Amino acid sequence: MHVIRGLHNLNAESGESPRGCVATIGNFDGVHRGHQAILQQCREHATRMNLALTVVVFEPQPREYFAGEQAPPRLTRLREKVRLLGEHGAERVLCLAFNEALRSLTGREFIDQVLIEGLGVKHLVVGDDFRFGCDRRGDFALLKAVGDEQGFAVEHTRTFTLEDERVSSSRVRTLLASGNFAAARRLLGRAYSLSGRVVRDQQLGRTIGAPTANLPLLSQPLTLRGVFAVVAELDDGTCYPGVANVGFRPTVGAKRPTLEVHLFDFDGDLYGKRLTVYPCARLRGEVRFDDFEALKAQIQRDQARARRYFALKAGESAAATGSIFNASSAPLKRGALETWLASAPLGRETASSDSSSADNADANDG
């Protein structure tokens, strides 16, 4: 699959513009099952017409450009989004910089420059509520009219529903914010995860008996924030249960958000290695403590609670299937991930903190 950044790079590899494609346009944040249905719809036409399937996305996403920190948190980074789009049939991803130049295009200019001159689109699939262009005239009706004039077909996306409700990125965010990871998994078609490379940090966890792998997060609104029971997958596919903090680590005054993971029963060097972390159950909100002794005591409680959670889920699995595995031993089999996902958030557990943390104790930016 090819990733093309900007219209000017469409012909960078072949020396000529790749004419003709089946295309769709959108944010595709999360690449959930609704998005997957759109991609399947496009694949049907791409196969029939023997054309490449091209997905047009924007960076930043339009709502991020206009709303900044008030925009909804992302479900997927661009890198993960591109990977998922490829897994579901996209052959090319055209990533357009959403900037003043693009924002200033009228609806007709966008069609001419991006779809006709840039992609040579032959079949376009978009939502019938799709809007674009600075003149606010870009809509499904304009696309249909220009398509009839220029010889490309325009088709609206099929609605994908689960339990009589449309699958959407906002619905996934709501489920993740509530700690309902099993329900979010049903909408995504996969378990929700966070990933990145482990970096060297202050190494404060070692001083309080809880060494952590630290993965920097983008300085954007966080989909999750708090402390979670997690399963972390290493590069070689082995998985370890553990506990993680997602957020700004208020006790140490961190300036940037971090995913901080402690793996149970792991002894090894993770610096520079890639981790994929699957939140399984929300334990509590992020809290600022008076001192490191109070933080250490709470971390021990978090670890004990996460171990009890994994043991409970392992017991439920054994009772249901007759299988036997010990969730307290590591590494674990990734295939058992479904066992560990909570269908609802765990009950609240009080965490000692100073008075300034009261408003943050159950903060969750989903």
mmCIF file of C-alpha atoms in Angstrom:
data_model
loop_
_atom_site.group_PDB
_atom_site.id
_atom_site.type_symbol
_atom_site.label_atom_id
_atom_site.label_comp_id
_atom_site.label_asym_id
_atom_site.label_seq_id
_atom_site.Cartn_x
_atom_site.Cartn_y
_atom_site.Cartn_z
ATOM 1 C CA MET A 1 0.000 0.000 0.000
ATOM 2 C CA HIS A 2 1.221 3.518 -0.836
ATOM 3 C CA VAL A 3 0.865 6.554 1.401
ATOM 4 C CA ILE A 4 0.860 9.798 -0.585
ATOM 5 C CA ARG A 5 1.288 13.070 1.298
ATOM 6 C CA GLY A 6 -0.161 15.929 -0.702
ATOM 7 C CA LEU A 7 -1.447 16.199 -4.267
ATOM 8 C CA HIS A 8 1.988 17.230 -5.495
ATOM 9 C CA ASN A 9 3.316 13.764 -4.608
ATOM 10 C CA LEU A 10 0.731 11.786 -6.559
ATOM 11 C CA ASN A 11 3.186 11.248 -9.418
ATOM 12 C CA ALA A 12 6.378 11.071 -7.343
ATOM 13 C CA GLU A 13 7.035 7.372 -7.885
ATOM 14 C CA SER A 14 5.838 6.577 -11.377
ATOM 15 C CA GLY A 15 6.523 9.905 -13.052
ATOM 16 C CA GLU A 16 2.910 10.215 -14.063
ATOM 17 C CA SER A 17 -0.354 10.680 -12.250
ATOM 18 C CA PRO A 18 -2.052 7.352 -11.430
ATOM 19 C CA ARG A 19 -5.238 7.967 -13.356
ATOM 20 C CA GLY A 20 -8.464 6.366 -12.320
ATOM 21 C CA CYS A 21 -9.507 5.005 -8.952
ATOM 22 C CA VAL A 22 -12.385 4.227 -6.663
ATOM 23 C CA ALA A 23 -12.185 6.710 -3.800
ATOM 24 C CA THR A 24 -13.734 7.564 -0.482
ATOM 25 C CA ILE A 25 -13.116 10.592 1.762
ATOM 26 C CA GLY A 26 -13.266 11.000 5.523
ATOM 27 C CA ASN A 27 -11.490 11.068 8.873
ATOM 28 C CA PHE A 28 -11.744 7.294 9.406
ATOM 29 C CA ASP A 29 -10.788 7.812 13.035
ATOM 30 C CA GLY A 30 -10.625 4.394 14.652
ATOM 31 C CA VAL A 31 -11.332 2.530 11.383
ATOM 32 C CA HIS A 32 -14.295 0.960 13.175
ATOM 33 C CA ARG A 33 -16.768 -1.504 11.692
ATOM 34 C CA GLY A 34 -18.763 1.284 10.074
ATOM 35 C CA HIS A 35 -15.626 2.423 8.269
ATOM 36 C CA GLN A 36 -14.819 -1.175 7.417
ATOM 37 C CA ALA A 37 -18.243 -1.506 5.778
ATOM 38 C CA ILE A 38 -17.487 1.570 3.642
ATOM 39 C CA LEU A 39 -14.162 0.075 2.591
ATOM 40 C CA GLN A 40 -15.895 -3.177 1.676
ATOM 41 C CA GLN A 41 -18.401 -1.206 -0.386
ATOM 42 C CA CYS A 42 -15.511 0.499 -2.193
ATOM 43 C CA ARG A 43 -13.646 -2.775 -2.712
ATOM 44 C CA GLU A 44 -16.627 -4.236 -4.520
ATOM 45 C CA HIS A 45 -16.489 -1.421 -7.084
ATOM 46 C CA ALA A 46 -12.676 -1.419 -7.277
ATOM 47 C CA THR A 47 -12.678 -5.141 -8.068
ATOM 48 C CA ARG A 48 -15.441 -4.810 -10.633
ATOM 49 C CA MET A 49 -13.740 -1.870 -12.349
ATOM 50 C CA ASN A 50 -10.172 -3.163 -11.922
ATOM 51 C CA LEU A 51 -9.128 0.088 -10.244
ATOM 52 C CA ALA A 52 -7.143 0.970 -7.130
ATOM 53 C CA LEU A 53 -9.020 1.804 -3.936
ATOM 54 C CA THR A 54 -7.862 5.195 -2.650
ATOM 55 C CA VAL A 55 -8.799 6.658 0.737
ATOM 56 C CA VAL A 56 -8.484 10.432 1.169
ATOM 57 C CA VAL A 57 -7.824 11.611 4.739
ATOM 58 C CA PHE A 58 -6.770 14.914 6.281
ATOM 59 C CA GLU A 59 -3.994 15.845 8.695
ATOM 60 C CA PRO A 60 -4.856 17.442 11.028
ATOM 61 C CA GLN A 61 -8.463 16.324 10.989
ATOM 62 C CA PRO A 62 -10.754 19.248 10.117
ATOM 63 C CA ARG A 63 -12.322 19.470 13.579
ATOM 64 C CA GLU A 64 -8.833 19.599 15.098
ATOM 65 C CA TYR A 65 -7.932 22.466 12.764
ATOM 66 C CA PHE A 66 -10.988 24.491 13.731
ATOM 67 C CA ALA A 67 -11.518 23.475 17.371
ATOM 68 C CA GLY A 68 -7.971 22.793 18.585
ATOM 69 C CA GLU A 69 -7.958 21.305 22.081
ATOM 70 C CA GLN A 70 -11.766 21.313 22.095
ATOM 71 C CA ALA A 71 -11.843 18.727 19.288
ATOM 72 C CA PRO A 72 -12.757 15.144 20.180
ATOM 73 C CA PRO A 73 -9.770 12.969 21.168
ATOM 74 C CA ARG A 74 -8.384 10.694 18.479
ATOM 75 C CA LEU A 75 -8.957 6.966 18.549
ATOM 76 C CA THR A 76 -5.991 6.266 16.267
ATOM 77 C CA ARG A 77 -2.766 7.997 15.344
ATOM 78 C CA LEU A 78 -2.171 8.536 11.646
ATOM 79 C CA ARG A 79 0.326 5.670 11.520
ATOM 80 C CA GLU A 80 -2.138 3.190 12.997
ATOM 81 C CA LYS A 81 -4.986 4.536 10.866
ATOM 82 C CA VAL A 82 -2.979 3.961 7.683
ATOM 83 C CA ARG A 83 -2.108 0.428 8.784
ATOM 84 C CA LEU A 84 -5.736 -0.408 9.511
ATOM 85 C CA LEU A 85 -6.946 1.099 6.233
ATOM 86 C CA GLY A 86 -4.473 -1.117 4.407
ATOM 87 C CA GLU A 87 -5.618 -4.196 6.316
ATOM 88 C CA HIS A 88 -9.163 -3.503 5.156
ATOM 89 C CA GLY A 89 -8.396 -3.104 1.482
ATOM 90 C CA ALA A 90 -7.065 0.397 0.812
ATOM 91 C CA GLU A 91 -4.315 0.341 -1.809
ATOM 92 C CA ARG A 92 -3.461 4.020 -1.509
ATOM 93 C CA VAL A 93 -3.982 6.605 1.195
ATOM 94 C CA LEU A 94 -3.854 10.221 0.056
ATOM 95 C CA CYS A 95 -3.136 12.375 3.114
ATOM 96 C CA LEU A 96 -3.950 16.035 2.493
ATOM 97 C CA ALA A 97 -2.631 18.734 4.806
ATOM 98 C CA PHE A 98 -5.683 20.518 6.168
ATOM 99 C CA ASN A 99 -4.374 24.064 6.127
ATOM 100 C CA GLU A 100 -5.491 27.502 5.037
ATOM 101 C CA ALA A 101 -4.887 26.728 1.359
ATOM 102 C CA LEU A 102 -7.080 23.607 1.429
ATOM 103 C CA ARG A 103 -9.676 25.225 3.671
ATOM 104 C CA SER A 104 -9.974 28.132 1.241
ATOM 105 C CA LEU A 105 -10.977 25.951 -1.714
ATOM 106 C CA THR A 106 -14.585 26.219 -2.841
ATOM 107 C CA GLY A 107 -16.566 23.025 -3.216
ATOM 108 C CA ARG A 108 -16.080 22.999 -6.987
ATOM 109 C CA GLU A 109 -12.344 23.769 -6.692
ATOM 110 C CA PHE A 110 -11.911 20.828 -4.328
ATOM 111 C CA ILE A 111 -13.657 18.518 -6.781
ATOM 112 C CA ASP A 112 -11.607 19.777 -9.732
ATOM 113 C CA GLN A 113 -8.202 19.837 -8.045
ATOM 114 C CA VAL A 114 -8.402 16.765 -5.800
ATOM 115 C CA LEU A 115 -10.868 14.363 -7.383
ATOM 116 C CA ILE A 116 -10.628 15.087 -11.114
ATOM 117 C CA GLU A 117 -7.157 16.515 -11.800
ATOM 118 C CA GLY A 118 -5.441 14.790 -8.878
ATOM 119 C CA LEU A 119 -7.000 11.335 -8.697
ATOM 120 C CA GLY A 120 -8.944 10.969 -11.914
ATOM 121 C CA VAL A 121 -11.695 9.408 -9.800
ATOM 122 C CA LYS A 122 -14.098 7.037 -11.557
ATOM 123 C CA HIS A 123 -16.301 6.074 -8.610
ATOM 124 C CA LEU A 124 -16.716 7.991 -5.353
ATOM 125 C CA VAL A 125 -18.307 6.715 -2.148
ATOM 126 C CA VAL A 126 -19.156 9.333 0.518
ATOM 127 C CA GLY A 127 -21.807 9.948 3.130
ATOM 128 C CA ASP A 128 -24.883 11.755 1.871
ATOM 129 C CA ASP A 129 -24.283 14.344 4.624
ATOM 130 C CA PHE A 130 -20.700 15.016 3.491
ATOM 131 C CA ARG A 131 -19.884 18.750 3.417
ATOM 132 C CA PHE A 132 -16.790 20.505 2.073
ATOM 133 C CA GLY A 133 -15.568 23.812 0.633
ATOM 134 C CA CYS A 134 -15.256 27.311 2.084
ATOM 135 C CA ASP A 135 -18.471 28.352 0.323
ATOM 136 C CA ARG A 136 -20.391 25.538 2.117
ATOM 137 C CA ARG A 137 -21.745 24.500 -1.285
ATOM 138 C CA GLY A 138 -19.812 21.258 -1.391
ATOM 139 C CA ASP A 139 -22.282 18.480 -0.723
ATOM 140 C CA PHE A 140 -23.576 15.206 -2.118
ATOM 141 C CA ALA A 141 -25.791 16.985 -4.641
ATOM 142 C CA LEU A 142 -22.866 18.974 -6.073
ATOM 143 C CA LEU A 143 -20.754 15.823 -6.311
ATOM 144 C CA LYS A 144 -23.539 14.042 -8.184
ATOM 145 C CA ALA A 145 -24.000 16.954 -10.576
ATOM 146 C CA VAL A 146 -20.287 17.259 -11.337
ATOM 147 C CA GLY A 147 -19.974 13.481 -11.600
ATOM 148 C CA ASP A 148 -22.707 13.365 -14.223
ATOM 149 C CA GLU A 149 -20.963 16.167 -16.089
ATOM 150 C CA GLN A 150 -17.422 14.740 -15.862
ATOM 151 C CA GLY A 151 -18.145 11.035 -16.107
ATOM 152 C CA PHE A 152 -17.625 9.644 -12.602
ATOM 153 C CA ALA A 153 -20.204 7.939 -10.396
ATOM 154 C CA VAL A 154 -21.087 9.083 -6.885
ATOM 155 C CA GLU A 155 -22.664 6.753 -4.333
ATOM 156 C CA HIS A 156 -23.576 7.292 -0.691
ATOM 157 C CA THR A 157 -22.241 5.058 2.037
ATOM 158 C CA ARG A 158 -24.319 2.278 3.493
ATOM 159 C CA THR A 159 -25.249 2.757 7.138
ATOM 160 C CA PHE A 160 -23.782 0.128 9.452
ATOM 161 C CA THR A 161 -25.620 -0.488 12.717
ATOM 162 C CA LEU A 162 -25.191 -2.698 15.755
ATOM 163 C CA GLU A 163 -28.056 -3.196 18.183
ATOM 164 C CA ASP A 164 -30.123 -0.766 16.102
ATOM 165 C CA GLU A 165 -27.604 2.054 16.609
ATOM 166 C CA ARG A 166 -25.232 3.496 14.029
ATOM 167 C CA VAL A 167 -21.594 2.683 14.651
ATOM 168 C CA SER A 168 -19.611 5.912 14.973
ATOM 169 C CA SER A 169 -16.298 7.161 16.343
ATOM 170 C CA SER A 170 -18.123 9.230 18.981
ATOM 171 C CA ARG A 171 -19.967 6.129 20.180
ATOM 172 C CA VAL A 172 -16.645 4.282 20.513
ATOM 173 C CA ARG A 173 -15.186 7.204 22.493
ATOM 174 C CA THR A 174 -18.136 7.141 24.889
ATOM 175 C CA LEU A 175 -17.683 3.422 25.548
ATOM 176 C CA LEU A 176 -13.948 3.788 26.113
ATOM 177 C CA ALA A 177 -14.516 6.712 28.469
ATOM 178 C CA SER A 178 -16.890 4.591 30.542
ATOM 179 C CA GLY A 179 -14.420 1.693 30.681
ATOM 180 C CA ASN A 180 -16.620 -0.593 28.602
ATOM 181 C CA PHE A 181 -13.789 -2.071 26.547
ATOM 182 C CA ALA A 182 -15.683 -5.200 25.496
ATOM 183 C CA ALA A 183 -18.461 -3.130 23.899
ATOM 184 C CA ALA A 184 -15.889 -0.854 22.245
ATOM 185 C CA ARG A 185 -14.216 -3.956 20.844
ATOM 186 C CA ARG A 186 -17.493 -5.017 19.218
ATOM 187 C CA LEU A 187 -17.786 -1.656 17.450
ATOM 188 C CA LEU A 188 -14.132 -1.536 16.424
ATOM 189 C CA GLY A 189 -13.931 -5.155 15.323
ATOM 190 C CA ARG A 190 -10.760 -5.488 17.419
ATOM 191 C CA ALA A 191 -9.543 -4.721 20.920
ATOM 192 C CA TYR A 192 -8.676 -1.061 21.473
ATOM 193 C CA SER A 193 -4.973 -0.483 22.019
ATOM 194 C CA LEU A 194 -2.279 2.154 22.437
ATOM 195 C CA SER A 195 1.186 1.607 21.012
ATOM 196 C CA GLY A 196 4.592 3.212 20.726
ATOM 197 C CA ARG A 197 8.297 2.837 21.433
ATOM 198 C CA VAL A 198 9.610 2.755 24.978
ATOM 199 C CA VAL A 199 11.762 5.784 25.853
ATOM 200 C CA ARG A 200 14.051 6.611 28.771
ATOM 201 C CA ASP A 201 12.369 8.843 31.306
ATOM 202 C CA GLN A 202 13.041 9.907 34.894
ATOM 203 C CA GLN A 203 13.076 6.242 36.035
ATOM 204 C CA LEU A 204 11.224 7.226 39.203
ATOM 205 C CA GLY A 205 9.245 3.990 39.159
ATOM 206 C CA ARG A 206 12.369 2.009 40.004
ATOM 207 C CA THR A 207 12.851 4.032 43.166
ATOM 208 C CA ILE A 208 9.441 2.985 44.505
ATOM 209 C CA GLY A 209 9.585 -0.649 43.449
ATOM 210 C CA ALA A 210 7.476 -0.341 40.274
ATOM 211 C CA PRO A 211 9.692 -0.017 37.164
ATOM 212 C CA THR A 212 7.705 1.167 34.174
ATOM 213 C CA ALA A 213 7.970 1.291 30.400
ATOM 214 C CA ASN A 214 7.181 4.823 29.247
ATOM 215 C CA LEU A 215 5.575 5.548 25.887
ATOM 216 C CA PRO A 216 5.137 9.237 24.963
ATOM 217 C CA LEU A 217 1.700 10.238 23.692
ATOM 218 C CA LEU A 218 0.786 13.014 21.279
ATOM 219 C CA SER A 219 -0.017 16.371 22.835
ATOM 220 C CA GLN A 220 -3.679 16.070 21.904
ATOM 221 C CA PRO A 221 -6.846 15.429 23.916
ATOM 222 C CA LEU A 222 -6.605 11.944 25.442
ATOM 223 C CA THR A 223 -9.153 9.250 24.660
ATOM 224 C CA LEU A 224 -8.328 7.606 27.979
ATOM 225 C CA ARG A 225 -6.994 9.036 31.219
ATOM 226 C CA GLY A 226 -6.464 7.215 34.472
ATOM 227 C CA VAL A 227 -5.138 3.906 35.786
ATOM 228 C CA PHE A 228 -5.985 0.631 34.061
ATOM 229 C CA ALA A 229 -5.414 -3.093 34.246
ATOM 230 C CA VAL A 230 -3.720 -3.824 30.918
ATOM 231 C CA VAL A 231 -2.151 -6.503 28.778
ATOM 232 C CA ALA A 232 1.022 -5.444 26.949
ATOM 233 C CA GLU A 233 2.218 -7.203 23.813
ATOM 234 C CA LEU A 234 5.928 -7.183 22.995
ATOM 235 C CA ASP A 235 7.517 -7.218 19.526
ATOM 236 C CA ASP A 236 7.849 -11.002 19.620
ATOM 237 C CA GLY A 237 4.134 -11.495 20.330
ATOM 238 C CA THR A 238 4.441 -12.423 23.998
ATOM 239 C CA CYS A 239 1.978 -10.728 26.339
ATOM 240 C CA TYR A 240 2.239 -9.667 29.966
ATOM 241 C CA PRO A 241 -0.518 -8.504 32.313
ATOM 242 C CA GLY A 242 0.161 -5.316 34.183
ATOM 243 C CA VAL A 243 -1.091 -1.927 35.277
ATOM 244 C CA ALA A 244 -0.771 1.380 33.422
ATOM 245 C CA ASN A 245 -1.262 5.086 33.976
ATOM 246 C CA VAL A 246 -2.423 7.197 31.034
ATOM 247 C CA GLY A 247 -2.126 10.935 31.499
ATOM 248 C CA PHE A 248 0.109 13.682 32.865
ATOM 249 C CA ARG A 249 1.415 12.076 36.090
ATOM 250 C CA PRO A 250 0.385 15.072 38.240
ATOM 251 C CA THR A 251 2.488 14.019 41.234
ATOM 252 C CA VAL A 252 5.714 14.515 39.245
ATOM 253 C CA GLY A 253 4.403 17.486 37.255
ATOM 254 C CA ALA A 254 4.868 16.059 33.767
ATOM 255 C CA LYS A 255 4.297 18.489 30.900
ATOM 256 C CA ARG A 256 3.396 15.949 28.202
ATOM 257 C CA PRO A 257 1.011 12.980 28.362
ATOM 258 C CA THR A 258 2.588 9.559 28.803
ATOM 259 C CA LEU A 259 1.505 5.936 28.818
ATOM 260 C CA GLU A 260 3.367 4.429 31.775
ATOM 261 C CA VAL A 261 3.173 0.618 32.011
ATOM 262 C CA HIS A 262 4.336 -1.740 34.758
ATOM 263 C CA LEU A 263 4.488 -5.365 33.564
ATOM 264 C CA PHE A 264 3.926 -8.095 36.135
ATOM 265 C CA ASP A 265 6.738 -10.637 36.518
ATOM 266 C CA PHE A 266 8.809 -9.153 33.695
ATOM 267 C CA ASP A 267 12.575 -8.810 33.875
ATOM 268 C CA GLY A 268 14.159 -7.385 30.760
ATOM 269 C CA ASP A 269 15.211 -4.305 28.827
ATOM 270 C CA LEU A 270 12.418 -2.659 26.818
ATOM 271 C CA TYR A 271 14.123 0.602 25.819
ATOM 272 C CA GLY A 272 13.647 1.313 22.125
ATOM 273 C CA LYS A 273 11.235 -1.599 21.692
ATOM 274 C CA ARG A 274 7.663 -1.303 20.526
ATOM 275 C CA LEU A 275 4.782 -2.134 22.864
ATOM 276 C CA THR A 276 1.097 -2.542 22.127
ATOM 277 C CA VAL A 277 -0.969 -1.983 25.256
ATOM 278 C CA TYR A 278 -4.557 -3.224 25.582
ATOM 279 C CA PRO A 279 -6.582 -1.587 28.388
ATOM 280 C CA CYS A 280 -8.760 -4.251 29.982
ATOM 281 C CA ALA A 281 -10.417 -2.543 32.947
ATOM 282 C CA ARG A 282 -10.394 0.963 34.400
ATOM 283 C CA LEU A 283 -9.225 0.993 38.007
ATOM 284 C CA ARG A 284 -9.427 4.692 38.920
ATOM 285 C CA GLY A 285 -8.822 8.235 37.755
ATOM 286 C CA GLU A 286 -5.476 9.998 37.740
ATOM 287 C CA VAL A 287 -4.636 11.562 41.109
ATOM 288 C CA ARG A 288 -1.978 13.931 42.461
ATOM 289 C CA PHE A 289 -0.464 12.749 45.756
ATOM 290 C CA ASP A 290 1.211 14.728 48.536
ATOM 291 C CA ASP A 291 4.446 12.708 48.403
ATOM 292 C CA PHE A 292 6.035 9.640 46.881
ATOM 293 C CA GLU A 293 5.219 7.453 49.884
ATOM 294 C CA ALA A 294 1.506 8.036 49.291
ATOM 295 C CA LEU A 295 2.006 7.383 45.575
ATOM 296 C CA LYS A 296 3.924 4.169 46.308
ATOM 297 C CA ALA A 297 1.149 2.913 48.604
ATOM 298 C CA GLN A 298 -1.497 3.598 45.956
ATOM 299 C CA ILE A 299 0.567 1.899 43.235
ATOM 300 C CA GLN A 300 0.759 -1.217 45.399
ATOM 301 C CA ARG A 301 -3.020 -1.151 45.799
ATOM 302 C CA ASP A 302 -3.431 -0.682 42.036
ATOM 303 C CA GLN A 303 -1.175 -3.651 41.331
ATOM 304 C CA ALA A 304 -3.017 -5.865 43.799
ATOM 305 C CA ARG A 305 -6.366 -4.873 42.319
ATOM 306 C CA ALA A 306 -5.211 -5.540 38.772
ATOM 307 C CA ARG A 307 -3.891 -8.979 39.768
ATOM 308 C CA ARG A 308 -7.226 -9.799 41.409
ATOM 309 C CA TYR A 309 -9.008 -8.689 38.250
ATOM 310 C CA PHE A 310 -6.933 -10.950 35.998
ATOM 311 C CA ALA A 311 -7.309 -13.881 38.388
ATOM 312 C CA LEU A 312 -11.079 -13.374 38.436
ATOM 313 C CA LYS A 313 -11.325 -13.249 34.642
ATOM 314 C CA ALA A 314 -9.140 -16.362 34.355
ATOM 315 C CA GLY A 315 -11.439 -18.158 36.765
ATOM 316 C CA GLU A 316 -14.509 -17.127 34.779
ATOM 317 C CA SER A 317 -12.897 -18.429 31.593
ATOM 318 C CA ALA A 318 -11.983 -21.743 33.204
ATOM 319 C CA ALA A 319 -15.521 -22.207 34.504
ATOM 320 C CA ALA A 320 -17.035 -21.408 31.111
ATOM 321 C CA THR A 321 -14.674 -23.422 28.883
ATOM 322 C CA GLY A 322 -13.015 -25.946 31.150
ATOM 323 C CA SER A 323 -9.644 -24.551 30.135
ATOM 324 C CA ILE A 324 -6.929 -23.812 32.651
ATOM 325 C CA PHE A 325 -4.507 -20.908 32.594
ATOM 326 C CA ASN A 326 -2.960 -18.889 35.360
ATOM 327 C CA ALA A 327 -3.329 -15.177 34.757
ATOM 328 C CA SER A 328 -0.724 -14.438 37.423
ATOM 329 C CA SER A 329 1.994 -16.138 35.387
ATOM 330 C CA ALA A 330 3.645 -14.479 32.420
ATOM 331 C CA PRO A 331 4.016 -14.386 29.515
ATOM 332 C CA LEU A 332 0.455 -15.049 28.431
ATOM 333 C CA LYS A 333 -1.177 -16.111 25.188
ATOM 334 C CA ARG A 334 -2.498 -13.195 23.163
ATOM 335 C CA GLY A 335 -5.460 -15.271 21.994
ATOM 336 C CA ALA A 336 -6.941 -15.064 25.478
ATOM 337 C CA LEU A 337 -7.357 -11.294 25.256
ATOM 338 C CA GLU A 338 -11.148 -11.600 25.007
ATOM 339 C CA THR A 339 -11.105 -13.176 28.466
ATOM 340 C CA TRP A 340 -9.480 -10.167 30.044
ATOM 341 C CA LEU A 341 -11.638 -7.382 28.618
ATOM 342 C CA ALA A 342 -14.093 -5.943 31.123
ATOM 343 C CA SER A 343 -17.661 -5.542 29.888
ATOM 344 C CA ALA A 344 -18.150 -2.613 32.258
ATOM 345 C CA PRO A 345 -15.945 -0.388 34.422
ATOM 346 C CA LEU A 346 -14.865 -1.754 37.767
ATOM 347 C CA GLY A 347 -16.263 -0.209 40.917
ATOM 348 C CA ARG A 348 -14.535 2.869 42.277
ATOM 349 C CA GLU A 349 -11.694 2.545 44.730
ATOM 350 C CA THR A 350 -10.783 5.457 46.972
ATOM 351 C CA ALA A 351 -7.285 6.841 46.463
ATOM 352 C CA SER A 352 -5.711 9.099 49.053
ATOM 353 C CA SER A 353 -4.675 12.465 47.691
ATOM 354 C CA ASP A 354 -4.446 16.099 48.590
ATOM 355 C CA SER A 355 -7.461 18.351 48.243
ATOM 356 C CA SER A 356 -6.306 19.777 44.927
ATOM 357 C CA SER A 357 -6.824 16.380 43.285
ATOM 358 C CA ALA A 358 -10.508 16.100 44.138
ATOM 359 C CA ASP A 359 -11.646 17.403 40.782
ATOM 360 C CA ASN A 360 -9.241 15.067 38.949
ATOM 361 C CA ALA A 361 -9.918 11.774 40.713
ATOM 362 C CA ASP A 362 -12.287 10.500 38.063
ATOM 363 C CA ALA A 363 -11.106 12.589 35.124
ATOM 364 C CA ASN A 364 -11.455 10.818 31.827
ATOM 365 C CA ASP A 365 -11.014 12.818 28.661
ATOM 366 C CA GLY A 366 -12.911 10.475 26.335
#
